[in-house]
XYZ file of C-alpha atoms in Angstrom:
712
model
C -0.168 43.234 18.218
C 2.075 46.775 18.892
C 1.265 49.432 16.515
C -1.880 48.153 15.395
C -3.721 51.308 16.781
C -5.195 49.813 19.985
C -4.978 53.167 21.700
C -6.577 55.448 19.408
C -9.146 52.783 18.850
C -9.909 52.898 22.553
C -10.572 56.763 22.321
C -12.369 56.920 19.287
C -14.710 54.082 21.021
C -14.481 56.257 24.565
C -15.300 59.428 22.629
C -18.353 58.082 20.559
C -19.868 56.750 24.290
C -19.246 59.872 26.036
C -22.905 60.490 26.180
C -23.630 56.728 27.333
C -21.794 57.943 31.174
C -23.441 60.173 33.246
C -20.270 60.801 34.939
C -18.118 60.709 32.151
C -15.362 58.501 30.456
C -11.716 58.841 31.939
C -8.571 57.614 30.153
C -5.874 55.961 32.092
C -2.268 55.289 30.718
C -0.356 52.376 32.393
C 2.490 52.744 30.114
C 4.539 54.816 32.133
C 4.197 52.644 35.262
C 6.950 49.959 35.572
C 5.139 48.069 38.775
C 2.174 46.507 39.420
C 1.794 48.112 43.012
C 0.885 51.538 41.475
C -1.805 50.285 39.279
C -4.906 51.558 41.717
C -3.080 54.558 42.574
C -2.911 55.767 38.982
C -6.318 55.553 38.502
C -7.404 57.180 41.788
C -4.999 60.091 40.655
C -6.521 60.428 37.449
C -10.167 60.260 38.704
C -8.920 63.027 41.417
C -10.126 60.487 44.594
C -8.022 61.872 47.378
C -5.829 60.203 49.889
C -6.925 59.097 52.804
C -5.095 57.617 55.877
C -5.772 53.694 56.583
C -7.727 53.327 53.413
C -6.060 51.750 50.132
C -6.532 52.961 46.570
C -8.478 50.244 45.692
C -10.870 50.931 48.644
C -11.216 54.692 47.967
C -12.058 53.960 44.688
C -14.818 51.391 45.017
C -16.062 53.917 47.983
C -15.882 56.919 44.870
C -17.285 54.725 42.075
C -20.370 52.748 43.906
C -22.997 55.017 42.857
C -21.342 56.313 39.615
C -22.166 56.092 36.159
C -18.596 55.977 34.010
C -16.543 54.432 31.748
C -12.613 53.525 32.604
C -10.204 53.144 29.817
C -7.220 51.236 31.169
C -4.220 51.877 28.356
C -1.162 49.414 28.007
C -2.208 46.526 30.343
C -0.084 44.290 28.833
C 2.820 44.723 31.310
C 0.805 44.889 34.451
C -1.520 42.314 33.895
C -2.156 40.430 36.804
C -2.596 44.109 38.960
C -4.640 45.393 36.205
C -7.123 42.510 36.095
C -7.446 42.419 40.029
C -8.266 45.815 39.872
C -10.904 45.602 37.060
C -12.493 42.572 38.495
C -12.825 44.073 42.132
C -14.216 47.344 40.656
C -16.994 45.573 38.509
C -17.847 43.397 41.112
C -18.693 46.275 43.536
C -19.388 49.053 41.170
C -22.575 48.144 38.883
C -22.862 51.046 36.701
C -18.861 51.146 35.947
C -17.764 49.668 32.765
C -13.941 49.063 31.526
C -12.341 49.086 28.306
C -9.036 48.136 28.095
C -5.992 48.141 25.520
C -3.455 45.030 25.775
C -1.615 42.823 23.779
C -2.849 39.842 26.011
C -6.522 39.643 27.513
C -6.936 40.298 31.193
C -8.680 36.829 31.785
C -11.186 38.520 34.121
C -14.855 37.431 34.325
C -17.402 39.187 32.033
C -14.397 40.212 29.551
C -15.387 40.651 25.997
C -12.161 40.363 23.838
C -12.090 42.312 20.489
C -8.900 41.475 18.367
C -7.951 44.669 16.856
C -7.298 43.595 13.197
C -4.714 45.386 10.792
C -5.835 48.026 8.311
C -7.374 46.321 5.300
C -5.478 46.395 1.951
C -6.239 45.394 -1.543
C -5.349 42.184 -2.797
C -3.726 41.679 -6.300
C -3.727 38.169 -6.701
C -6.720 35.988 -7.868
C -9.029 37.366 -10.811
C -10.502 40.172 -8.696
C -7.022 41.343 -8.006
C -6.137 40.953 -11.810
C -9.201 43.714 -12.221
C -8.097 45.735 -9.747
C -4.092 45.808 -11.491
C -5.746 46.833 -14.697
C -8.006 49.476 -13.033
C -4.405 51.187 -11.398
C -3.083 51.258 -14.877
C -6.082 53.746 -15.585
C -7.226 55.371 -12.196
C -5.272 54.549 -8.917
C -7.923 56.547 -6.856
C -10.056 53.502 -6.060
C -7.225 52.399 -3.958
C -8.038 55.175 -0.892
C -11.415 52.956 -0.549
C -9.084 50.656 1.873
C -7.837 52.146 4.822
C -3.864 51.422 4.990
C -3.719 53.055 1.577
C -5.556 55.934 3.169
C -3.356 56.489 6.005
C -0.291 55.833 3.959
C -1.179 58.708 1.491
C -2.245 61.078 4.297
C 0.898 60.723 6.302
C 3.250 60.572 2.936
C 1.392 64.331 1.962
C 2.344 65.162 5.278
C 6.034 64.373 5.548
C 6.234 65.490 1.269
C 3.366 68.049 0.347
C 4.044 67.450 -3.308
C 3.242 63.301 -3.018
C 0.275 62.039 -4.777
C -0.752 58.668 -5.274
C -0.666 57.771 -9.116
C -0.168 55.233 -11.547
C 3.460 55.215 -11.449
C 3.534 54.713 -7.929
C 0.376 53.114 -6.408
C 1.405 49.750 -7.350
C 4.570 50.415 -5.004
C 2.289 51.915 -2.244
C 0.517 48.811 -2.241
C 3.476 46.241 -1.920
C 4.967 48.594 0.822
C 1.512 48.713 3.104
C 1.161 44.936 2.501
C 4.777 44.180 3.130
C 4.270 45.657 6.554
C 0.814 43.679 7.264
C -1.338 46.550 7.314
C -0.155 47.813 10.901
C -0.845 51.458 11.178
C 2.156 52.141 13.130
C 4.612 50.858 10.353
C 2.814 52.274 7.567
C 3.268 56.095 9.399
C 6.796 55.429 9.757
C 7.219 54.151 6.553
C 5.403 56.956 4.812
C 7.586 59.484 7.220
C 10.619 58.227 5.238
C 9.055 59.955 1.903
C 10.741 63.339 3.014
C 13.835 62.356 1.679
C 12.967 59.035 -0.220
C 10.336 57.865 -3.048
C 8.186 55.162 -2.850
C 10.212 52.763 -4.843
C 13.706 53.415 -2.672
C 11.245 52.415 0.687
C 9.678 49.404 -0.986
C 13.480 48.054 -1.533
C 14.757 49.155 1.619
C 12.013 47.017 3.329
C 14.620 43.991 3.495
C 16.115 45.916 6.618
C 12.701 47.335 8.081
C 13.896 47.877 11.445
C 17.039 50.333 10.368
C 14.426 51.702 7.912
C 11.213 52.307 10.056
C 13.357 54.277 13.195
C 12.113 58.082 12.354
C 8.658 58.107 14.664
C 7.447 61.152 16.481
C 9.656 62.595 19.116
C 6.282 63.377 21.458
C 5.463 59.556 20.784
C 6.262 56.887 23.757
C 9.999 55.614 23.055
C 8.513 52.144 22.201
C 6.456 53.596 19.477
C 8.923 55.874 17.833
C 10.721 52.899 15.947
C 9.419 49.516 14.563
C 12.342 47.726 16.356
C 11.087 49.527 19.541
C 7.540 48.471 19.379
C 8.467 44.567 19.026
C 11.170 44.706 21.710
C 8.720 46.036 24.255
C 6.256 42.729 23.557
C 9.472 40.868 23.406
C 10.701 41.467 26.719
C 7.389 40.583 28.426
C 7.790 37.088 26.859
C 9.103 33.813 29.187
C 12.255 32.028 28.039
C 10.452 29.557 26.743
C 7.901 31.651 24.638
C 10.955 33.684 23.259
C 12.677 30.618 22.281
C 9.668 29.146 20.337
C 8.756 32.388 18.756
C 12.138 32.472 17.193
C 12.071 29.315 15.651
C 8.731 29.721 14.531
C 10.205 32.343 12.215
C 11.534 29.598 9.915
C 7.769 28.736 8.976
C 6.498 31.080 5.826
C 2.641 30.961 5.205
C 1.899 29.818 8.587
C 2.013 26.489 9.906
C -0.124 23.482 12.022
C 0.120 22.294 15.173
C 1.861 19.603 14.418
C 4.513 21.422 12.629
C 5.201 23.449 15.617
C 5.513 20.563 17.715
C 8.381 18.633 15.319
C 9.797 21.869 14.204
C 9.998 24.173 17.462
C 10.706 22.156 20.622
C 14.270 21.103 22.196
C 14.565 17.414 21.925
C 13.569 16.330 25.199
C 10.567 19.009 25.039
C 7.082 17.429 25.847
C 4.048 17.859 23.324
C 2.192 19.611 25.681
C 4.812 22.246 26.558
C 4.609 23.393 22.608
C 1.048 23.601 22.789
C 0.971 25.846 25.979
C 3.723 27.827 24.907
C 1.998 28.391 21.522
C -1.126 29.235 23.019
C 0.896 31.817 25.167
C 1.896 33.596 21.959
C -1.139 33.612 20.842
C -2.827 35.345 23.404
C -0.118 37.537 23.403
C -0.736 38.809 20.113
C 2.659 37.663 18.620
C 1.195 34.380 16.832
C -1.889 34.783 14.612
C -4.394 31.949 14.875
C -7.236 31.160 12.220
C -9.113 28.429 11.583
C -9.273 27.356 7.780
C -10.395 23.368 8.414
C -7.577 22.616 10.779
C -6.127 24.890 13.265
C -3.328 26.995 11.504
C -1.028 29.732 12.783
C 1.164 32.641 11.195
C 3.136 35.340 12.233
C 2.813 38.583 10.874
C 5.696 39.349 8.178
C 7.360 41.986 10.694
C 7.233 39.784 13.633
C 8.746 36.946 11.676
C 11.867 39.237 10.435
C 12.339 39.924 14.161
C 11.988 36.623 15.433
C 14.264 35.596 12.649
C 16.862 38.128 13.927
C 16.686 36.807 17.427
C 17.135 33.192 15.999
C 20.010 34.195 14.397
C 21.832 35.755 17.044
C 21.514 32.363 18.774
C 23.566 30.622 15.997
C 20.930 28.057 15.838
C 19.369 29.115 12.703
C 21.187 25.899 10.336
C 19.978 23.471 12.976
C 16.322 24.527 12.776
C 16.412 25.020 9.516
C 16.931 21.054 8.607
C 14.640 20.124 11.083
C 12.132 22.201 9.111
C 13.204 20.736 5.638
C 12.773 17.241 7.328
C 9.528 17.999 8.718
C 8.094 18.865 5.214
C 10.157 16.116 3.361
C 8.122 13.703 5.655
C 4.648 15.359 4.801
C 5.475 15.630 1.339
C 5.961 11.827 0.933
C 3.274 11.379 3.136
C 0.789 13.273 0.746
C 2.387 12.227 -2.457
C 0.683 8.750 -2.780
C -2.726 10.184 -2.239
C -2.438 12.577 -5.362
C -3.366 9.602 -7.293
C -6.872 8.517 -5.468
C -10.146 9.632 -4.948
C -9.478 12.577 -2.830
C -6.940 14.190 -4.476
C -8.421 17.465 -4.778
C -8.155 17.744 -0.728
C -4.542 17.033 -0.620
C -4.019 19.395 -3.774
C -5.208 22.161 -1.060
C -3.398 20.921 1.306
C -0.046 21.062 -0.605
C -1.220 24.701 -1.892
C -1.612 25.792 1.687
C 2.102 24.624 2.354
C 3.440 25.942 -0.778
C 5.538 28.682 0.692
C 6.968 26.445 3.427
C 7.686 23.655 0.718
C 9.457 26.750 -1.307
C 11.333 27.291 1.937
C 12.265 23.884 2.382
C 13.568 23.506 -1.007
C 15.630 26.511 -0.752
C 17.235 25.555 2.266
C 18.102 22.024 1.049
C 20.077 23.733 -2.107
C 22.099 26.008 -0.164
C 23.532 22.640 1.027
C 25.308 20.136 -1.201
C 24.830 17.434 1.564
C 21.009 18.384 1.551
C 20.163 18.535 -2.183
C 18.775 14.699 -1.934
C 15.815 15.923 0.727
C 15.168 18.956 -1.655
C 14.857 16.489 -4.889
C 12.706 14.165 -2.743
C 10.549 16.882 -1.821
C 9.931 18.175 -5.573
C 9.671 14.646 -6.614
C 7.229 13.173 -4.053
C 4.541 15.938 -4.837
C 5.297 15.907 -8.462
C 1.744 15.695 -9.394
C 1.126 19.017 -7.617
C 3.503 21.410 -9.534
C 1.214 20.070 -12.922
C -1.830 19.961 -11.806
C -2.004 23.637 -9.831
C 0.085 25.057 -12.720
C 3.238 25.968 -10.862
C 5.259 24.669 -13.671
C 7.762 27.398 -14.343
C 8.340 27.499 -10.456
C 8.728 23.828 -9.809
C 11.342 23.926 -13.263
C 13.263 26.039 -11.715
C 13.297 24.161 -8.339
C 14.545 21.102 -10.587
C 17.036 23.062 -12.394
C 19.094 24.242 -9.320
C 18.863 21.137 -7.377
C 19.878 19.077 -10.094
C 22.923 21.327 -10.627
C 23.968 21.195 -7.107
C 25.021 17.675 -7.336
C 28.759 17.264 -8.456
C 29.002 14.441 -9.528
C 25.194 13.760 -10.239
C 23.974 10.788 -7.495
C 22.564 7.921 -9.850
C 19.738 7.818 -7.073
C 15.982 7.654 -7.409
C 15.087 11.142 -6.131
C 17.434 12.361 -9.046
C 15.640 10.007 -11.579
C 12.431 11.191 -10.030
C 13.322 14.662 -10.423
C 14.509 14.445 -14.103
C 11.192 13.174 -15.163
C 9.611 15.755 -13.267
C 11.818 18.292 -14.925
C 11.060 16.618 -18.263
C 7.076 17.053 -17.800
C 7.368 20.637 -16.526
C 9.829 21.469 -19.943
C 7.147 19.460 -22.148
C 4.196 21.326 -20.730
C 5.891 24.637 -21.610
C 6.506 23.521 -25.244
C 10.591 22.803 -24.762
C 10.462 19.014 -26.570
C 13.806 19.078 -26.778
C 14.840 19.640 -23.428
C 12.076 17.531 -22.310
C 13.232 14.684 -24.310
C 16.938 14.949 -22.691
C 15.731 14.881 -19.303
C 13.452 11.880 -19.732
C 16.165 10.178 -21.582
C 18.712 10.961 -18.552
C 15.855 9.558 -16.245
C 15.585 6.478 -18.281
C 19.328 5.939 -17.911
C 19.408 6.359 -14.103
C 16.426 4.437 -13.890
C 17.975 1.399 -16.260
C 21.310 1.666 -14.238
C 19.142 0.712 -10.680
C 17.192 -1.600 -12.653
C 13.950 0.206 -11.796
C 11.376 -1.276 -13.852
C 8.731 0.895 -12.258
C 10.745 4.303 -12.750
C 11.108 3.133 -16.295
C 7.467 3.014 -16.979
C 7.119 6.617 -16.109
C 10.750 7.454 -18.313
C 8.979 5.526 -21.195
C 5.782 7.051 -21.028
C 7.246 10.790 -20.766
C 9.337 10.045 -24.239
C 6.006 8.786 -25.876
C 4.349 11.828 -25.219
C 7.188 13.897 -26.156
C 6.963 11.623 -29.714
C 3.279 12.274 -29.703
C 3.205 15.850 -29.433
C 5.679 15.742 -32.358
C 3.543 13.807 -34.653
C 5.458 10.494 -34.506
C 2.579 8.678 -33.820
C 4.779 5.153 -34.367
C 7.064 5.703 -32.389
C 4.861 7.140 -29.685
C 2.988 4.058 -29.526
C 5.789 1.902 -29.299
C 6.924 3.423 -26.437
C 3.444 3.203 -24.653
C 3.212 -0.280 -25.639
C 6.812 -1.126 -23.884
C 5.684 0.867 -20.703
C 2.434 -1.114 -20.633
C 3.825 -4.053 -21.038
C 6.283 -3.383 -17.884
C 3.223 -2.357 -16.072
C 1.537 -5.983 -16.532
C 4.856 -7.697 -16.050
C 5.844 -6.278 -12.265
C 2.185 -5.971 -11.562
C 0.934 -3.612 -8.346
C 0.849 -0.045 -10.650
C -2.578 0.390 -11.614
C -2.144 4.266 -11.764
C 0.642 4.275 -14.414
C -1.437 1.441 -16.410
C -4.335 3.520 -16.393
C -2.244 6.611 -17.617
C -0.378 4.278 -19.934
C -4.077 3.029 -21.399
C -5.092 6.585 -21.963
C -1.985 7.422 -23.844
C -2.452 5.051 -26.085
C -6.030 5.605 -26.965
C -4.541 8.737 -27.389
C -2.330 8.105 -29.848
C -4.237 5.083 -31.952
C -6.890 8.403 -31.964
C -4.333 10.289 -34.118
C -3.351 7.317 -35.856
C -6.940 6.866 -36.716
C -7.495 3.536 -35.179
C -10.309 4.555 -33.528
C -11.804 1.116 -32.498
C -8.467 0.647 -30.767
C -8.515 4.030 -29.359
C -11.970 3.415 -27.922
C -11.191 0.156 -26.006
C -7.972 1.698 -24.216
C -9.799 4.429 -23.447
C -12.751 2.558 -22.014
C -10.222 0.266 -20.227
C -8.799 3.088 -18.444
C -11.880 4.558 -17.483
C -12.720 1.196 -15.814
C -9.391 1.035 -13.923
C -9.266 4.946 -13.108
C -12.882 4.400 -11.311
C -11.655 1.072 -9.450
C -8.927 2.992 -8.041
C -10.098 6.310 -7.354
C -7.511 8.146 -9.802
C -9.521 11.192 -10.430
C -6.865 12.911 -12.487
C -6.598 10.390 -14.912
C -10.185 9.678 -15.260
C -10.802 13.461 -16.525
C -8.620 12.820 -19.011
C -10.193 9.580 -20.123
C -13.536 11.176 -20.252
C -12.274 13.698 -22.257
C -10.445 11.381 -24.787
C -13.526 9.529 -24.940
C -15.543 12.669 -25.955
C -12.779 13.491 -28.598
C -13.984 9.567 -30.097
C -17.738 9.981 -29.655
C -17.630 13.431 -31.915
C -15.450 11.907 -34.345
C -18.088 9.099 -34.852
C -20.776 11.649 -35.411
C -22.336 11.893 -31.657
C -21.756 15.111 -30.326
C -24.032 14.718 -27.656
C -22.353 11.701 -26.099
C -19.115 14.034 -26.257
C -20.726 16.531 -24.519
C -22.186 14.199 -21.722
C -18.423 13.007 -21.476
C -16.680 16.410 -21.525
C -19.416 17.946 -18.977
C -17.784 14.741 -16.487
C -14.904 15.875 -17.289
C -14.927 19.330 -16.576
C -16.599 18.784 -12.784
C -13.601 16.751 -12.361
C -10.872 19.111 -13.274
C -12.585 21.994 -11.436
C -12.822 19.922 -8.347
C -9.017 19.423 -8.913
C -8.124 23.061 -9.624
C -6.114 22.601 -12.654
C -6.637 25.416 -14.909
C -5.289 23.908 -18.027
C -7.509 21.182 -18.197
C -10.244 23.018 -17.171
C -9.821 25.370 -20.508
C -9.281 21.984 -22.225
C -12.640 20.681 -21.370
C -14.311 24.494 -22.430
C -12.379 23.976 -25.730
C -13.851 20.288 -26.212
C -17.463 21.602 -25.292
C -17.051 24.209 -27.741
C -16.088 21.568 -30.618
C -19.373 19.479 -29.644
C -21.340 22.573 -29.680
C -19.961 23.479 -33.058
C -20.843 19.974 -34.039
C -24.365 20.130 -33.202
C -24.394 23.468 -35.625
C -24.324 25.999 -32.119
C -21.551 27.857 -33.858
C -22.131 31.124 -31.707
C -22.153 28.878 -28.220
C -18.895 26.913 -29.569
C -17.078 30.322 -29.982
C -18.083 31.439 -26.708
C -16.863 28.575 -24.854
C -13.469 29.121 -27.175
C -13.051 32.587 -25.631
C -13.296 31.206 -22.110
C -10.798 28.579 -22.486
C -8.716 31.108 -24.090
C -8.852 33.262 -20.944
C -7.889 30.421 -18.503
C -5.062 29.497 -20.674
C -3.793 33.128 -20.124
C -3.526 32.320 -16.513
C -2.071 28.759 -17.026
C 1.835 27.857 -17.215
C 0.678 25.223 -20.378
C 0.099 27.781 -22.970
C 0.345 25.531 -26.218
C -3.177 24.966 -26.711
C -3.645 28.695 -27.522
C -2.360 27.820 -30.987
C -4.968 25.280 -31.770
C -7.783 27.381 -30.436
C -7.062 30.365 -31.841
C -7.324 28.569 -35.285
C -10.581 27.035 -34.427
C -12.005 30.345 -33.499
C -10.847 31.565 -36.735
C -12.522 28.363 -38.465
C -15.572 29.794 -36.639
C -15.216 33.302 -37.700
C -14.923 32.329 -41.565
C -18.183 29.942 -41.390
C -20.347 32.339 -39.634
C -18.878 36.184 -40.065
C -18.080 36.649 -43.649
C -17.341 40.429 -42.283
C -14.180 39.085 -40.164
C -12.184 37.571 -43.220
C -9.286 39.715 -42.401
C -9.425 39.337 -38.539
C -9.560 35.516 -39.047
C -6.438 35.453 -41.534
C -4.596 37.459 -38.920
C -5.698 35.471 -36.054
C -4.407 32.226 -38.119
C -1.309 34.045 -39.113
C -0.624 34.529 -35.203
C -1.115 30.722 -34.482
C 1.174 29.897 -36.991
C 3.819 32.106 -35.525
C 3.255 30.907 -32.029
C 3.405 27.123 -33.241
C 6.894 27.996 -34.264
C 7.634 29.559 -31.292
C 6.657 26.794 -28.894
C 7.562 23.849 -31.496
C 3.732 22.814 -31.433
C 2.729 20.558 -34.450
C -0.735 20.396 -35.329
C -2.445 16.942 -34.395
C -4.468 14.843 -37.157
C -7.814 16.683 -35.798
C -6.079 20.091 -35.607
C -4.950 19.445 -38.759
C -8.342 18.656 -40.342
C -9.390 22.115 -39.268
C -6.618 24.072 -40.267
C -7.024 22.430 -43.920
C -10.767 23.254 -43.928
C -10.272 26.857 -43.072
C -7.217 27.932 -45.414
C -8.990 27.167 -48.820
C -12.372 29.228 -47.524
C -9.819 31.746 -46.431
C -8.218 32.263 -49.701
C -10.949 32.314 -51.733
C -12.666 35.193 -49.877
C -9.362 37.286 -49.749
C -7.279 38.615 -52.509
C -3.774 37.535 -52.237
C -2.456 40.894 -51.515
C -4.967 41.046 -48.652
C -4.133 37.402 -47.481
C -0.416 38.371 -47.331
C -0.970 41.657 -45.616
C -3.524 40.149 -43.052
C -1.151 37.138 -42.369
C 1.702 39.116 -41.728
C 0.055 41.349 -39.429
C -0.945 38.474 -37.502
C 2.910 37.158 -37.481
C 3.624 40.368 -35.600
C 1.083 40.207 -32.825
C 1.864 39.009 -29.589
C -0.016 36.079 -27.818
C -2.133 38.753 -25.701
C -2.848 40.344 -28.763
C -4.077 37.566 -30.840
C -6.150 36.425 -28.184
C -8.065 39.842 -27.529
C -8.644 39.875 -31.198
C -10.431 36.541 -31.037
C -12.756 37.092 -28.012
C -13.121 40.729 -29.621
C -14.494 39.422 -33.028
C -16.242 36.425 -31.263
C -18.390 38.960 -29.082
C -19.444 40.701 -32.452
C -19.876 37.439 -34.128
C -22.735 36.754 -30.889
C -24.410 40.183 -31.152
C -24.841 40.088 -35.130
C-alpha cells in the first residue's frame, strides 16, 4: 500500500546488489509521468540512450541493453501499469543479462514476475500473555521497544522534530498505540512523529480519530502525494475503477475483517452478481488496498487508515445507514446460524469463529442500539450467541451490550429476544457476583416467558433462578427450582441440552445438601446425555461434579481422572474460568493424596488464570484453600495465612459470595489451627492487614508463600 516504503526498500536492495551487475544499477522514477506513452523514453533518457531517427525508444533500449549486465529499478508503476508491463516484458525477453525491480501498488502481471508484498513495520502486541509481560517491562524499562522497527522509526523522527524527545515510561504506551493505530505504515508514522514539534505524544494519540487533518505536514521536498496521509490515499483511490471505489467504501463497515460470503451479502448493489463481487474484491487485493489472509478460510481486512478513508468516502454518498443495516442483518443471520452449534460436539470450532467475528458483532450490536427500530436485531444477536460471551469470558462487555439494548425499548416489548437477553444479562451479573441484579433479570425474563406461554424459555429462567439461590446457600429453594425446570424439560421434550444442564445443577445442589447418592445419580445421568448429544461444555462441568463426588467418597485417584478429562474439554473450548476451576479441583485431589506442595502449585496456577477471567468469585475459595495448605505444611507462614484469609473474607463480602458446604469445611478446619498458632493480638493484626489488601496483592502473597513452601 501507499506509504509503506517501497521506494526506500528498492533503493536499499539496488545498493546491496550493485556489485552483481557490471554495468550498474539504474533508477527510473515514473511518478512524474501522466501518460504511458512516455515510459520507454523516460528509461532511455535515464540510461543516456541517444535518440535515432526512425527508431522507437523501445528499439533503442533493446539495442543498447542486449549485451549489457544491469539492474533497472522502475519506481511507481501503478498508474502506468500496462505500459510498464509491456516494456518490462519486451526488454526481459530480448536482454538476457537484464534484471528489473519494480515498485507498484499492483503487480505488473508479466511472465517470470516474483511478487514481494512489502509489509508494514513490525510492532509489539500488548495483548495476550506475552503482551502482559511486555506491559510489565514497559513499567520498568521501555528501551526494549526499540527492537521493533516501527517504534524505532517513530523515535528517530520524533527526535528530529523535537531534540528533547525521549522514549520513557511516561510516553511508551502512547507511542506504541500511535504506531499500532497507524498500522506500522512508515509514511504515517513519520507524519505523526513530525507533529511532536508542537504536540505531546498523548495529544497525537487522541487526535488520530481525525488522522487525515492531523497528518498533513510532510516534507516539502517530497512528492505532493507523500506530503500528507490523505494525498497518499487519494493517489491510490483515483486509480480505482468506479466499481472498485464503491465496494471499497462499503467494506469500510467491517471491523476485524470479513469473509467472501460477508462481502457478497453486504457490499454489492441489489442486482449485482456474486462473481462481480469476487472479481472486484480480487482487484482491490491486487491493488494493495485490501489485505488477504488465510486463517482456516479466506479472510480479508483493511488497514485502519484505509478503513477510515473509505468510511469518509461512504459517508459522502449518503449510503451509510442503508449499508449499516445490511451489515447488521448479515451478522444477525450468522449469529442465529451459529447459536445452535454452541451446544454440540464441535462447539470449540464455532466459538473460535465467533471470536474471529467479535469486532463485527460489536459493530452490528452498536449499529442496532442507535436506532430504536433496530433494537430487536441487537437483542437477537446477543441472545443467539449467549454461550459465547460466557465461555470466552466477555462478561463485562456483553453485560454492557445488554444494558444498552434493554434500556432502548420504551415501553419494553414482551418478545422472545428481550426475554433471552434478560436471561443473558442475569447470567452475566451472576458470573460477576451481582446476585441481586441477576435475580431481578431472571424474574423479569420468567415473567416475559410466562406471558408468552413459552415453556422452553421458562426452563432457562427457572434454572438460572436456581443457580442464584444455590450460590446464596438457599439449597432447598434451589433444588425446588431445578426440579420444576427438569419437569418442564421432560414434559415438553426435545430439549436435551437444557435437560443435561438441569441434571448437572441438581447434582451440584444435592451434593451441597449432603445427599451424595442422589448427586452421583444426577451427574451420571447428565454425563450420559451430554455424550449422546455432543454437549461438550456441560460434559466438562459434569465431569468436574463427578470428580468432586469421588473426592468426597475418598477416591482421589478417580477424582483426578475426572478432573483431567474436564480440563481437556475446557482447554479445547477456551474457557479460562473453567480451566482455572479444573486446576483448582486437581489441587484438591492432590492434597487428598498428601501432595500438599503439588496442590499448592496447582492452586496458584488457577489463581493466575482467574485474574485473567471475568468471573473472579472463586478467588476467595482458592485463597482460603492455599491458606489451609500453608497452615498444614509451613508453620513459618501462619501470619501470612491469616492475612490471606482476611483478604478472602473481605472479597466475599464485596462480591456477596457465600461459602459452599465443602468450602466451609476447609474454613472451619483452618481457623482453629490458626487461632492456636497465633496470639490474639497477632491474629487480629494480620487479619486486619489482610482486609486492607487488594485482590491482586492477596493473590501475589499467596503465590509467593506457596513458592517458598515448595522450596523448603
